[in-house]
Each structure stands twice: as structure tokens, then as C-alpha cells.
PDB file of C-alpha atoms and ligand atoms in Angstrom:
ATOM      1  CA  MET A   1     100.798  51.042-119.943  1.00 91.00           C
ATOM      2  CA  GLU A   2      99.112  53.429-117.812  1.00 94.00           C
ATOM      3  CA  ARG A   3      99.727  55.189-114.342  1.00 94.00           C
ATOM      4  CA  ILE A   4      97.512  56.122-111.583  1.00 93.00           C
ATOM      5  CA  ARG A   5      98.627  58.492-108.979  1.00 91.00           C
ATOM      6  CA  LEU A   6      97.404  58.223-105.305  1.00 90.00           C
ATOM      7  CA  GLY A   7      97.633  60.939-103.199  1.00 79.00           C
ATOM      8  CA  ASN A   8      98.498  58.833-100.560  1.00 63.00           C
ATOM      9  CA  THR A   9     100.907  61.296 -98.174  1.00 59.00           C
ATOM     10  CA  VAL A  10     100.777  58.744 -95.232  1.00 61.00           C
ATOM     11  CA  PHE A  11     104.204  57.168 -95.601  1.00 61.00           C
ATOM     12  CA  GLU A  12     106.205  58.040 -98.778  1.00 58.00           C
ATOM     13  CA  GLY A  13     104.111  60.622-100.853  1.00 65.00           C
ATOM     14  CA  GLU A  14     102.101  59.447-103.661  1.00 84.00           C
ATOM     15  CA  ASN A  15     102.315  55.864-104.625  1.00 91.00           C
ATOM     16  CA  ASN A  16     101.945  54.757-107.639  1.00 95.00           C
ATOM     17  CA  VAL A  17      99.593  51.694-109.497  1.00 97.00           C
ATOM     18  CA  TYR A  18     100.634  50.883-112.983  1.00 98.00           C
ATOM     19  CA  LEU A  19      97.842  49.163-114.976  1.00 98.00           C
ATOM     20  CA  LEU A  20      98.424  46.694-117.918  1.00 98.00           C
ATOM     21  CA  GLN A  21      95.466  46.378-120.151  1.00 97.00           C
ATOM     22  CA  GLY A  22      95.130  43.935-123.060  1.00 96.00           C
ATOM     23  CA  ASP A  23      93.243  40.295-122.855  1.00 96.00           C
ATOM     24  CA  GLU A  24      94.157  40.595-119.441  1.00 98.00           C
ATOM     25  CA  THR A  25      93.688  43.652-116.738  1.00 98.00           C
ATOM     26  CA  VAL A  26      96.644  43.842-114.477  1.00 98.00           C
ATOM     27  CA  LEU A  27      98.118  46.166-111.910  1.00 98.00           C
ATOM     28  CA  VAL A  28     101.197  46.477-110.278  1.00 98.00           C
ATOM     29  CA  ASP A  29     100.741  47.538-106.811  1.00 98.00           C
ATOM     30  CA  ALA A  30      97.532  48.982-104.956  1.00 95.00           C
ATOM     31  CA  GLY A  31      97.340  51.821-102.602  1.00 90.00           C
ATOM     32  CA  VAL A  32      97.257  52.148 -98.703  1.00 90.00           C
ATOM     33  CA  ALA A  33      93.544  51.369 -97.792  1.00 91.00           C
ATOM     34  CA  THR A  34      92.133  54.685 -96.541  1.00 89.00           C
ATOM     35  CA  ASP A  35      88.886  55.507 -97.709  1.00 90.00           C
ATOM     36  CA  PRO A  36      90.305  58.730 -99.768  1.00 89.00           C
ATOM     37  CA  THR A  37      92.573  56.782-101.585  1.00 91.00           C
ATOM     38  CA  ARG A  38      90.404  53.955-102.249  1.00 93.00           C
ATOM     39  CA  GLU A  39      88.213  56.587-104.170  1.00 93.00           C
ATOM     40  CA  GLU A  40      91.015  58.023-106.048  1.00 93.00           C
ATOM     41  CA  PHE A  41      91.995  54.382-107.182  1.00 95.00           C
ATOM     42  CA  VAL A  42      88.459  53.486-108.088  1.00 96.00           C
ATOM     43  CA  ASP A  43      87.998  57.002-110.238  1.00 95.00           C
ATOM     44  CA  GLY A  44      91.439  56.338-111.866  1.00 95.00           C
ATOM     45  CA  LEU A  45      90.669  52.956-112.319  1.00 97.00           C
ATOM     46  CA  ALA A  46      87.211  54.195-113.753  1.00 97.00           C
ATOM     47  CA  SER A  47      88.972  56.740-116.092  1.00 97.00           C
ATOM     48  CA  PHE A  48      90.608  53.918-117.984  1.00 97.00           C
ATOM     49  CA  GLY A  49      87.103  52.074-118.116  1.00 97.00           C
ATOM     50  CA  VAL A  50      88.402  49.641-115.561  1.00 97.00           C
ATOM     51  CA  THR A  51      86.527  48.629-112.555  1.00 98.00           C
ATOM     52  CA  PRO A  52      88.294  46.456-109.354  1.00 98.00           C
ATOM     53  CA  ALA A  53      86.220  43.578-110.383  1.00 98.00           C
ATOM     54  CA  ASP A  54      87.756  43.684-113.980  1.00 98.00           C
ATOM     55  CA  VAL A  55      91.087  42.946-112.596  1.00 98.00           C
ATOM     56  CA  ASP A  56      92.407  39.691-113.116  1.00 98.00           C
ATOM     57  CA  ARG A  57      96.041  39.789-111.688  1.00 98.00           C
ATOM     58  CA  VAL A  58      98.015  42.407-109.082  1.00 98.00           C
ATOM     59  CA  PHE A  59     101.829  41.879-108.913  1.00 98.00           C
ATOM     60  CA  LEU A  60     102.718  43.092-105.400  1.00 98.00           C
ATOM     61  CA  THR A  61     106.405  44.985-105.226  1.00 98.00           C
ATOM     62  CA  HIS A  62     106.447  44.887-101.685  1.00 98.00           C
ATOM     63  CA  TRP A  63     104.055  44.252 -98.356  1.00 97.00           C
ATOM     64  CA  HIS A  64     104.331  47.700 -97.101  1.00 95.00           C
ATOM     65  CA  TYR A  65     100.666  48.777 -96.826  1.00 93.00           C
ATOM     66  CA  ASP A  66     101.128  51.825 -99.289  1.00 92.00           C
ATOM     67  CA  HIS A  67     101.389  49.339-101.884  1.00 95.00           C
ATOM     68  CA  ALA A  68      99.745  46.557-100.702  1.00 96.00           C
ATOM     69  CA  GLY A  69      96.993  47.706 -98.691  1.00 95.00           C
ATOM     70  CA  LEU A  70      93.812  47.814-101.166  1.00 96.00           C
ATOM     71  CA  ALA A  71      95.046  44.119-102.691  1.00 98.00           C
ATOM     72  CA  GLY A  72      92.370  42.552-100.720  1.00 98.00           C
ATOM     73  CA  MET A  73      89.658  44.697-101.903  1.00 97.00           C
ATOM     74  CA  ILE A  74      90.125  44.154-105.404  1.00 98.00           C
ATOM     75  CA  GLN A  75      90.646  40.404-104.746  1.00 98.00           C
ATOM     76  CA  GLN A  76      86.873  40.744-102.875  1.00 98.00           C
ATOM     77  CA  ALA A  77      85.963  42.148-106.068  1.00 98.00           C
ATOM     78  CA  GLY A  78      86.603  39.956-108.622  1.00 97.00           C
ATOM     79  CA  GLY A  79      88.958  37.285-107.516  1.00 98.00           C
ATOM     80  CA  ALA A  80      92.217  38.880-108.415  1.00 98.00           C
ATOM     81  CA  THR A  81      95.269  36.685-108.385  1.00 98.00           C
ATOM     82  CA  VAL A  82      97.525  38.767-106.025  1.00 98.00           C
ATOM     83  CA  HIS A  83     101.515  37.991-106.798  1.00 98.00           C
ATOM     84  CA  VAL A  84     104.026  38.544-104.000  1.00 98.00           C
ATOM     85  CA  HIS A  85     107.483  37.221-103.463  1.00 98.00           C
ATOM     86  CA  GLU A  86     107.554  34.611-100.640  1.00 98.00           C
ATOM     87  CA  ALA A  87     109.345  36.307 -97.951  1.00 98.00           C
ATOM     88  CA  ASP A  88     106.585  38.992 -97.887  1.00 98.00           C
ATOM     89  CA  ALA A  89     103.675  36.529 -98.262  1.00 98.00           C
ATOM     90  CA  SER A  90     102.738  35.708 -94.775  1.00 98.00           C
ATOM     91  CA  LEU A  91     102.814  39.765 -94.476  1.00 97.00           C
ATOM     92  CA  VAL A  92     100.218  40.378 -97.426  1.00 97.00           C
ATOM     93  CA  SER A  93      98.223  37.207 -96.526  1.00 98.00           C
ATOM     94  CA  GLY A  94      97.762  38.561 -92.829  1.00 96.00           C
ATOM     95  CA  ALA A  95      99.374  35.253 -91.667  1.00 97.00           C
ATOM     96  CA  GLU A  96     102.109  37.262 -90.280  1.00 96.00           C
ATOM     97  CA  ALA A  97     101.691  40.446 -88.410  1.00 94.00           C
ATOM     98  CA  SER A  98     104.478  43.566 -89.009  1.00 94.00           C
ATOM     99  CA  LEU A  99     105.785  45.559 -86.813  1.00 95.00           C
ATOM    100  CA  ILE A 100     102.840  47.822 -87.145  1.00 93.00           C
ATOM    101  CA  GLU A 101     100.812  45.076 -85.327  1.00 92.00           C
ATOM    102  CA  ASP A 102     103.021  43.050 -83.277  1.00 95.00           C
ATOM    103  CA  LYS A 103     103.406  44.252 -79.459  1.00 95.00           C
ATOM    104  CA  ALA A 104     106.368  41.482 -78.949  1.00 96.00           C
ATOM    105  CA  LEU A 105     108.280  42.865 -82.074  1.00 97.00           C
ATOM    106  CA  GLN A 106     107.519  46.556 -81.376  1.00 97.00           C
ATOM    107  CA  GLN A 107     109.145  45.597 -77.232  1.00 97.00           C
ATOM    108  CA  GLU A 108     111.872  43.890 -78.712  1.00 97.00           C
ATOM    109  CA  THR A 109     112.979  46.307 -81.315  1.00 98.00           C
ATOM    110  CA  PHE A 110     112.683  49.495 -79.313  1.00 97.00           C
ATOM    111  CA  GLU A 111     114.630  47.902 -76.490  1.00 97.00           C
ATOM    112  CA  ALA A 112     117.649  46.790 -78.759  1.00 98.00           C
ATOM    113  CA  TRP A 113     117.287  50.767 -80.445  1.00 98.00           C
ATOM    114  CA  GLN A 114     117.235  51.882 -76.914  1.00 98.00           C
ATOM    115  CA  LEU A 115     114.560  54.292 -77.614  1.00 98.00           C
ATOM    116  CA  PRO A 116     113.403  57.029 -74.941  1.00 97.00           C
ATOM    117  CA  ASP A 117     110.151  56.876 -73.275  1.00 97.00           C
ATOM    118  CA  GLY A 118     108.482  59.855 -75.223  1.00 96.00           C
ATOM    119  CA  PRO A 119     109.368  58.938 -78.707  1.00 97.00           C
ATOM    120  CA  ARG A 120     108.579  55.289 -77.920  1.00 97.00           C
ATOM    121  CA  GLU A 121     104.862  56.265 -76.938  1.00 97.00           C
ATOM    122  CA  GLU A 122     104.614  58.868 -79.692  1.00 97.00           C
ATOM    123  CA  LEU A 123     105.595  56.140 -82.116  1.00 96.00           C
ATOM    124  CA  LEU A 124     103.066  53.414 -80.663  1.00 96.00           C
ATOM    125  CA  SER A 125     100.231  55.740 -80.513  1.00 95.00           C
ATOM    126  CA  PHE A 126     101.331  56.785 -84.643  1.00 93.00           C
ATOM    127  CA  LEU A 127     101.974  52.660 -85.450  1.00 93.00           C
ATOM    128  CA  GLU A 128      98.301  52.222 -83.781  1.00 92.00           C
ATOM    129  CA  GLY A 129      96.537  54.560 -85.848  1.00 88.00           C
ATOM    130  CA  HIS A 130      97.937  53.041 -89.050  1.00 87.00           C
ATOM    131  CA  ALA A 131      97.152  49.118 -88.337  1.00 83.00           C
ATOM    132  CA  GLU A 132      94.086  49.714 -90.586  1.00 84.00           C
ATOM    133  CA  LEU A 133      95.935  50.740 -93.581  1.00 88.00           C
ATOM    134  CA  ALA A 134      97.087  47.116 -94.199  1.00 89.00           C
ATOM    135  CA  GLY A 135      93.503  46.644 -95.619  1.00 93.00           C
ATOM    136  CA  ASP A 136      91.986  43.186 -95.773  1.00 94.00           C
ATOM    137  CA  ASP A 137      93.669  39.996 -95.831  1.00 95.00           C
ATOM    138  CA  VAL A 138      94.719  38.888 -98.878  1.00 98.00           C
ATOM    139  CA  ASP A 139      94.936  35.145-100.382  1.00 98.00           C
ATOM    140  CA  VAL A 140      97.967  35.202-102.156  1.00 98.00           C
ATOM    141  CA  THR A 141     100.119  33.221-104.709  1.00 98.00           C
ATOM    142  CA  PRO A 142     103.824  33.614-103.824  1.00 98.00           C
ATOM    143  CA  PHE A 143     106.774  34.299-106.305  1.00 98.00           C
ATOM    144  CA  THR A 144     110.422  33.788-105.951  1.00 98.00           C
ATOM    145  CA  GLY A 145     113.175  35.965-108.129  1.00 98.00           C
ATOM    146  CA  GLY A 146     113.463  34.549-111.441  1.00 98.00           C
ATOM    147  CA  ASP A 147     110.038  33.430-111.882  1.00 98.00           C
ATOM    148  CA  ARG A 148     108.339  35.026-115.519  1.00 98.00           C
ATOM    149  CA  PHE A 149     104.877  35.871-116.278  1.00 98.00           C
ATOM    150  CA  THR A 150     103.282  36.374-119.298  1.00 98.00           C
ATOM    151  CA  VAL A 151     100.953  39.256-119.366  1.00 97.00           C
ATOM    152  CA  ASN A 152      99.376  40.386-122.400  1.00 96.00           C
ATOM    153  CA  GLY A 153     102.404  39.481-124.243  1.00 94.00           C
ATOM    154  CA  LEU A 154     104.649  40.938-122.338  1.00 96.00           C
ATOM    155  CA  GLU A 155     107.053  38.921-120.010  1.00 98.00           C
ATOM    156  CA  LEU A 156     107.815  39.873-116.315  1.00 98.00           C
ATOM    157  CA  GLU A 157     110.720  38.564-114.780  1.00 98.00           C
ATOM    158  CA  ALA A 158     110.732  38.964-110.955  1.00 98.00           C
ATOM    159  CA  VAL A 159     113.700  40.417-109.783  1.00 98.00           C
ATOM    160  CA  HIS A 160     114.576  40.099-105.844  1.00 98.00           C
ATOM    161  CA  LEU A 161     115.774  43.255-104.440  1.00 98.00           C
ATOM    162  CA  PRO A 162     115.891  42.663-100.828  1.00 98.00           C
ATOM    163  CA  GLY A 163     117.076  45.399 -98.400  1.00 98.00           C
ATOM    164  CA  HIS A 164     114.138  47.610 -97.728  1.00 98.00           C
ATOM    165  CA  SER A 165     111.813  45.049 -97.107  1.00 98.00           C
ATOM    166  CA  ALA A 166     112.756  40.840 -97.282  1.00 98.00           C
ATOM    167  CA  GLY A 167     110.761  39.861-100.471  1.00 98.00           C
ATOM    168  CA  LEU A 168     111.007  43.331-102.554  1.00 98.00           C
ATOM    169  CA  SER A 169     110.677  42.192-106.134  1.00 98.00           C
ATOM    170  CA  ALA A 170     111.048  44.407-109.335  1.00 98.00           C
ATOM    171  CA  PHE A 171     109.577  42.879-112.531  1.00 98.00           C
ATOM    172  CA  ALA A 172     110.978  43.337-115.449  1.00 98.00           C
ATOM    173  CA  PHE A 173     110.287  43.616-118.698  1.00 98.00           C
ATOM    174  CA  GLU A 174     110.998  44.530-122.650  1.00 97.00           C
ATOM    175  CA  ASP A 175     108.761  46.536-124.226  1.00 94.00           C
ATOM    176  CA  ASP A 176     109.481  48.292-128.178  1.00 91.00           C
ATOM    177  CA  GLY A 177     113.347  47.555-127.541  1.00 95.00           C
ATOM    178  CA  GLU A 178     113.315  49.281-124.560  1.00 97.00           C
ATOM    179  CA  ARG A 179     114.227  47.156-121.202  1.00 98.00           C
ATOM    180  CA  GLN A 180     112.253  48.430-118.002  1.00 98.00           C
ATOM    181  CA  ALA A 181     111.260  47.362-114.763  1.00 98.00           C
ATOM    182  CA  PHE A 182     108.522  48.190-111.970  1.00 98.00           C
ATOM    183  CA  VAL A 183     110.747  48.638-109.327  1.00 98.00           C
ATOM    184  CA  GLY A 184     108.802  49.398-105.999  1.00 98.00           C
ATOM    185  CA  ASP A 185     110.630  51.091-103.245  1.00 97.00           C
ATOM    186  CA  ALA A 186     114.125  49.653-104.481  1.00 98.00           C
ATOM    187  CA  ILE A 187     115.560  52.694-105.877  1.00 98.00           C
ATOM    188  CA  LEU A 188     113.487  55.941-105.833  1.00 96.00           C
ATOM    189  CA  PRO A 189     113.985  59.413-107.933  1.00 94.00           C
ATOM    190  CA  LYS A 190     114.284  61.637-104.760  1.00 88.00           C
ATOM    191  CA  TYR A 191     115.368  60.471-101.498  1.00 87.00           C
ATOM    192  CA  THR A 192     116.806  57.017-100.763  1.00 92.00           C
ATOM    193  CA  PRO A 193     114.756  54.244 -99.451  1.00 95.00           C
ATOM    194  CA  ASN A 194     114.607  53.526 -95.884  1.00 96.00           C
ATOM    195  CA  VAL A 195     116.647  50.168 -94.711  1.00 98.00           C
ATOM    196  CA  GLY A 196     116.299  48.788 -91.113  1.00 97.00           C
ATOM    197  CA  GLY A 197     112.916  50.718 -90.090  1.00 97.00           C
ATOM    198  CA  ALA A 198     110.587  49.868 -93.185  1.00 96.00           C
ATOM    199  CA  ASP A 199     111.213  45.752 -92.372  1.00 97.00           C
ATOM    200  CA  VAL A 200     112.967  44.673 -89.223  1.00 97.00           C
ATOM    201  CA  ARG A 201     112.625  41.201 -89.911  1.00 96.00           C
ATOM    202  CA  VAL A 202     115.826  41.728 -92.533  1.00 97.00           C
ATOM    203  CA  ALA A 203     118.824  40.621 -91.033  1.00 96.00           C
ATOM    204  CA  SER A 204     121.911  42.984 -92.401  1.00 97.00           C
ATOM    205  CA  PRO A 205     119.693  45.111 -94.092  1.00 98.00           C
ATOM    206  CA  LEU A 206     122.134  47.327 -95.481  1.00 98.00           C
ATOM    207  CA  ALA A 207     124.374  44.636 -97.074  1.00 97.00           C
ATOM    208  CA  LYS A 208     121.358  43.386 -98.579  1.00 98.00           C
ATOM    209  CA  TYR A 209     119.920  46.371 -99.950  1.00 98.00           C
ATOM    210  CA  VAL A 210     123.563  47.467-101.419  1.00 98.00           C
ATOM    211  CA  ASP A 211     123.940  44.245-103.085  1.00 98.00           C
ATOM    212  CA  SER A 212     120.353  45.015-104.782  1.00 98.00           C
ATOM    213  CA  LEU A 213     121.624  48.168-105.974  1.00 98.00           C
ATOM    214  CA  VAL A 214     124.432  46.344-107.366  1.00 98.00           C
ATOM    215  CA  GLU A 215     121.918  44.301-109.115  1.00 98.00           C
ATOM    216  CA  VAL A 216     120.146  47.144-110.741  1.00 98.00           C
ATOM    217  CA  VAL A 217     123.571  48.649-111.767  1.00 98.00           C
ATOM    218  CA  GLU A 218     124.171  45.450-113.497  1.00 98.00           C
ATOM    219  CA  ARG A 219     120.692  44.888-115.241  1.00 98.00           C
ATOM    220  CA  ASP A 220     121.236  48.363-116.507  1.00 98.00           C
ATOM    221  CA  TRP A 221     117.327  48.965-117.428  1.00 98.00           C
ATOM    222  CA  ASP A 222     116.633  51.835-119.784  1.00 98.00           C
ATOM    223  CA  ARG A 223     113.804  53.202-117.356  1.00 98.00           C
ATOM    224  CA  ALA A 224     112.722  52.207-113.797  1.00 98.00           C
ATOM    225  CA  LEU A 225     109.118  52.544-113.155  1.00 98.00           C
ATOM    226  CA  PRO A 226     109.269  53.397-109.201  1.00 97.00           C
ATOM    227  CA  GLY A 227     106.627  53.122-106.019  1.00 96.00           C
ATOM    228  CA  HIS A 228     106.521  56.880-106.132  1.00 94.00           C
ATOM    229  CA  ARG A 229     106.815  59.816-108.250  1.00 92.00           C
ATOM    230  CA  ASP A 230     108.017  59.934-111.453  1.00 94.00           C
ATOM    231  CA  PRO A 231     109.817  57.260-113.741  1.00 96.00           C
ATOM    232  CA  ILE A 232     113.547  56.917-113.273  1.00 98.00           C
ATOM    233  CA  GLU A 233     115.583  57.336-116.414  1.00 97.00           C
ATOM    234  CA  ALA A 234     119.066  56.123-115.641  1.00 97.00           C
ATOM    235  CA  PRO A 235     118.401  53.595-113.304  1.00 98.00           C
ATOM    236  CA  ALA A 236     121.996  52.477-112.792  1.00 98.00           C
ATOM    237  CA  ASP A 237     123.176  56.018-112.414  1.00 98.00           C
ATOM    238  CA  ARG A 238     120.469  56.434-109.369  1.00 98.00           C
ATOM    239  CA  ALA A 239     121.261  52.985-107.589  1.00 98.00           C
ATOM    240  CA  ARG A 240     125.440  54.243-107.892  1.00 98.00           C
ATOM    241  CA  GLU A 241     124.360  57.439-106.474  1.00 98.00           C
ATOM    242  CA  ILE A 242     122.267  55.625-103.265  1.00 98.00           C
ATOM    243  CA  ILE A 243     125.559  53.427-102.839  1.00 98.00           C
ATOM    244  CA  HIS A 244     127.369  56.472-102.497  1.00 97.00           C
ATOM    245  CA  HIS A 245     124.963  57.718-100.021  1.00 97.00           C
ATOM    246  CA  HIS A 246     124.910  54.808 -97.949  1.00 98.00           C
ATOM    247  CA  GLN A 247     129.003  54.741 -97.798  1.00 98.00           C
ATOM    248  CA  GLU A 248     128.771  58.838 -96.795  1.00 98.00           C
ATOM    249  CA  ARG A 249     126.080  57.733 -93.996  1.00 98.00           C
ATOM    250  CA  THR A 250     128.293  55.143 -92.924  1.00 98.00           C
ATOM    251  CA  GLU A 251     131.393  57.687 -92.766  1.00 98.00           C
ATOM    252  CA  ARG A 252     129.349  59.900 -90.430  1.00 98.00           C
ATOM    253  CA  VAL A 253     128.262  57.003 -88.417  1.00 98.00           C
ATOM    254  CA  VAL A 254     131.680  56.325 -87.309  1.00 98.00           C
ATOM    255  CA  ASP A 255     132.387  60.199 -86.919  1.00 97.00           C
ATOM    256  CA  VAL A 256     129.621  60.183 -84.374  1.00 98.00           C
ATOM    257  CA  LEU A 257     131.078  57.402 -82.351  1.00 98.00           C
ATOM    258  CA  ASP A 258     134.728  58.767 -83.119  1.00 97.00           C
ATOM    259  CA  ARG A 259     133.580  62.267 -81.619  1.00 97.00           C
ATOM    260  CA  HIS A 260     130.880  60.944 -78.464  1.00 97.00           C
ATOM    261  CA  GLY A 261     132.346  57.648 -77.999  1.00 97.00           C
ATOM    262  CA  ALA A 262     130.221  54.582 -77.160  1.00 97.00           C
ATOM    263  CA  CYS A 263     126.593  55.300 -78.038  1.00 97.00           C
ATOM    264  CA  ASP A 264     122.980  53.092 -78.568  1.00 98.00           C
ATOM    265  CA  VAL A 265     121.288  53.366 -81.655  1.00 98.00           C
ATOM    266  CA  TRP A 266     118.868  56.085 -80.446  1.00 98.00           C
ATOM    267  CA  THR A 267     121.820  58.629 -79.909  1.00 98.00           C
ATOM    268  CA  VAL A 268     123.659  57.679 -82.865  1.00 98.00           C
ATOM    269  CA  SER A 269     120.343  58.540 -84.892  1.00 98.00           C
ATOM    270  CA  HIS A 270     119.640  61.369 -82.675  1.00 98.00           C
ATOM    271  CA  HIS A 271     122.776  62.973 -83.965  1.00 98.00           C
ATOM    272  CA  LEU A 272     122.434  62.199 -87.604  1.00 97.00           C
ATOM    273  CA  PHE A 273     118.587  63.378 -87.500  1.00 97.00           C
ATOM    274  CA  GLY A 274     118.065  65.157 -84.962  1.00 97.00           C
ATOM    275  CA  GLU A 275     114.514  65.450 -83.387  1.00 96.00           C
ATOM    276  CA  LEU A 276     112.078  62.992 -84.928  1.00 96.00           C
ATOM    277  CA  ASP A 277     108.218  62.906 -85.416  1.00 94.00           C
ATOM    278  CA  THR A 278     105.759  60.262 -86.592  1.00 91.00           C
ATOM    279  CA  ILE A 279     106.861  57.350 -89.201  1.00 92.00           C
ATOM    280  CA  HIS A 280     110.922  59.135 -88.685  1.00 95.00           C
ATOM    281  CA  ILE A 281     110.942  57.859 -85.121  1.00 97.00           C
ATOM    282  CA  LEU A 282     110.893  54.306 -86.824  1.00 97.00           C
ATOM    283  CA  HIS A 283     112.880  55.172 -89.544  1.00 97.00           C
ATOM    284  CA  GLY A 284     115.908  57.124 -87.990  1.00 98.00           C
ATOM    285  CA  PRO A 285     117.040  54.488 -85.482  1.00 98.00           C
ATOM    286  CA  GLY A 286     116.283  52.017 -88.218  1.00 98.00           C
ATOM    287  CA  GLU A 287     118.912  53.836 -90.649  1.00 98.00           C
ATOM    288  CA  ALA A 288     121.316  53.926 -87.746  1.00 98.00           C
ATOM    289  CA  PHE A 289     120.981  50.369 -86.651  1.00 98.00           C
ATOM    290  CA  ALA A 290     121.771  49.726 -90.423  1.00 98.00           C
ATOM    291  CA  HIS A 291     124.543  51.582 -90.503  1.00 98.00           C
ATOM    292  CA  LEU A 292     125.944  50.110 -87.134  1.00 98.00           C
ATOM    293  CA  ASP A 293     125.265  46.268 -88.135  1.00 98.00           C
ATOM    294  CA  HIS A 294     127.075  46.940 -91.145  1.00 98.00           C
ATOM    295  CA  LEU A 295     130.040  48.296 -89.094  1.00 98.00           C
ATOM    296  CA  GLU A 296     129.393  45.187 -86.916  1.00 98.00           C
ATOM    297  CA  ARG A 297     129.823  42.630 -89.426  1.00 97.00           C
ATOM    298  CA  HIS A 298     132.804  44.172 -90.743  1.00 97.00           C
ATOM    299  CA  GLY A 299     134.859  44.395 -87.601  1.00 97.00           C
ATOM    300  CA  VAL A 300     134.577  48.158 -87.470  1.00 98.00           C
ATOM    301  CA  VAL A 301     132.574  48.780 -84.478  1.00 98.00           C
ATOM    302  CA  GLU A 302     131.801  46.207 -81.464  1.00 98.00           C
ATOM    303  CA  ARG A 303     128.788  45.859 -79.968  1.00 98.00           C
ATOM    304  CA  GLU A 304     128.045  45.284 -75.998  1.00 97.00           C
ATOM    305  CA  ALA A 305     124.293  44.642 -75.618  1.00 97.00           C
ATOM    306  CA  THR A 306     122.638  47.850 -76.921  1.00 98.00           C
ATOM    307  CA  THR A 307     126.001  50.190 -77.201  1.00 98.00           C
ATOM    308  CA  TYR A 308     128.079  50.481 -80.162  1.00 98.00           C
ATOM    309  CA  ARG A 309     131.994  51.411 -79.887  1.00 98.00           C
ATOM    310  CA  LEU A 310     134.262  52.049 -82.429  1.00 98.00           C
ATOM    311  CA  ALA A 311     137.010  49.055 -82.419  1.00 97.00           C
ATOM    312  CA  VAL A 312     139.342  50.210 -85.584  1.00 93.00           C
ATOM    313  CA  ASP A 313     141.265  53.694 -85.775  1.00 89.00           C
ATOM    314  CA  GLU A 314     141.282  54.979 -88.920  1.00 90.00           C
ATOM    315  CA  PRO A 315     138.641  52.668 -90.825  1.00 95.00           C
ATOM    316  CA  GLU A 316     138.483  52.208 -94.316  1.00 95.00           C
ATOM    317  CA  ILE A 317     134.714  52.812 -94.941  1.00 96.00           C
ATOM    318  CA  GLU A 318     135.096  52.771 -98.672  1.00 96.00           C
ATOM    319  CA  ALA A 319     136.201  49.274 -98.565  1.00 96.00           C
ATOM    320  CA  LEU A 320     132.760  48.648 -96.689  1.00 97.00           C
ATOM    321  CA  PHE A 321     131.319  49.286-100.246  1.00 98.00           C
ATOM    322  CA  PRO A 322     131.413  48.186-103.993  1.00 96.00           C
ATOM    323  CA  ASP A 323     131.865  50.389-106.292  1.00 95.00           C
ATOM    324  CA  PRO A 324     129.978  48.818-109.667  1.00 94.00           C
TER     325      PRO A 324
HETATM  326 ZN1   ZN B 401     108.075  50.559 -99.074  1.00 85.33          ZN
HETATM  327 ZN1   ZN B 402     106.624  52.976-100.657  1.00 85.33          ZN
END
């Protein structure tokens, strides 16, 4: 298996595209649909003697533009089958607009988070400038968790790991006695994948994501191949670390409400992250929302319209997170 690194700096830094060569030419993920990334991608494939028209199948870990953007171009070049989880399928096919393009969803989300006018305008103009990164519409072939695919003698199992996006899926396989998985943005080596802002369609995003992290711990893969940066050699440890990180962040959210009284999502985000720019104006309050929502679902905070207040004196935050 080969890795093609794309220097996309638009969202989360360098993207990985994985190439599996054999009877079939198969890709896991495709980069963002900009001209420079397309060139890098085509050059990367060429260094392995492959053109986009040679690609038989593309497996997408999730709908985000930096993972799915070039899938339409690849499909147009040679008719590749594009597999994506059913929960993300309509965003990749173009049947449904994401927050990046859906004005009504933007309005509803930014009202719920109480985004002030300045940051809101900055974010809207950022999103407007990035809508084209979605690339061309794709004729998708949806799958569900547990589906299996045989690729050049390897058996890939789709493992649904929702949270960062509704349909995010890993593809697990065993090769040379090593149990590995392409994990997209389910876990990343350096920073924690955004939850709450990265896919606003996900209900109770933090609970879903933490459950997905527990699944990663239980799978105990020998190696995870992420959508960004280098392979993760101890995925279960990394998943535990991320659960712990979210527990600490939840404690910080409780601390903000304790010190400042009732707050809206934007105010909590401001206390956690300070000034934000570009996509972080989406991801910061998204994170704050995910944690407030988690606390609300456990009765630790009460929400009145867009304002959250502590409902419990000394909450046991540890009890809101698993310890796998
Ligand atoms: Zn992503
Ligand atoms: Zn990503």
C-alpha cells in the first residue's frame, strides 16, 4: 500500500490518500478539489504508474471536502465506484448541501450558538470562498457499518465511527498478520478531530464520538492509518488519550459556567479558545456546543433557549465519560 501526501492546508493540514494496487486500483480518500491539490494528486498517482482513469474504486472515510473533493473528478475520468457510508452519501452525491453551502442551516446554527455579527460575517465569507472545494457531484455507492469488501485479496471491513461526521467510517483489514485500519479523522496523531462544528447534522455529537473512541480502544488495531499526518502505532492508547482530553475540556466548560454564570455557546467558546479566525469560528463554538450538549443530556446543565447554566453544584464529570 502506498501513501500519497497532499499539501492541503485549507482545513486540517496535509491529507493522505492511500493507494492499493493489484488486480484493482483502489484509493482510500481523495483530496480537496483545488487546482494545486489536483495537480499534486495526479503527480502522486503518476509516480506509481497510475492515472485517475485507472482507478476502479474509491473508499471515502467521510464527506469532508479534504477527503472527498476529488472523488467526482476521479469518477469522471474512468468511472470509478465511490463507496461512502449511507449517512454521508447525500453530501458526497450533492443531493444535500452541507453547512458550507446551506444558508438556512447556517442561520439556524449560528443563531443557536449566538455568533456575534463580526465573527459571523467573517465565517460566512470564509465558507463562501470554500464551497467550490466540494468538487463535482458523485454517483455514490453507499455502505453501512459491518459491510465487507474484498480488495486485491485483502478484506476491508467498514467500521462506523460517527461523531466528527455522521457517516465517518474506518476500513479495517489484516495484512501480514498485522491488524490495521484506515481511520480518516476518527483519531489523528497530533490534535483531536473537531466534534460539533465539523458536521452539525450529528445529534449528541460528543456522546457518539466517545462511543466511537471506545470502539477504537476495543478493536485494538496494531496500526491506524489516519487522514492526516503519520500512521498511529498505538491507536487504542491514542483513543484513550482523546477521551481523556474531552473529559478535561468538559471540566473546563463547567468551570466557565461556574465562574461566569449562565452563558451562550459563543461566550463559552470565547472563554475556552479566545479569538478565533477562519474555519475555527465554526469549530470553536462547535466544540463548546458539543460539550454543553453533553452536559445538558446528563442533567448537569440546563438550557433555556440559547443560554446554558449549571444545574448541579459539584458535578462528577468523570461519570460522564467511559474509561475503557
Ligand atoms: Zn474531517
Ligand atoms: Zn480531515
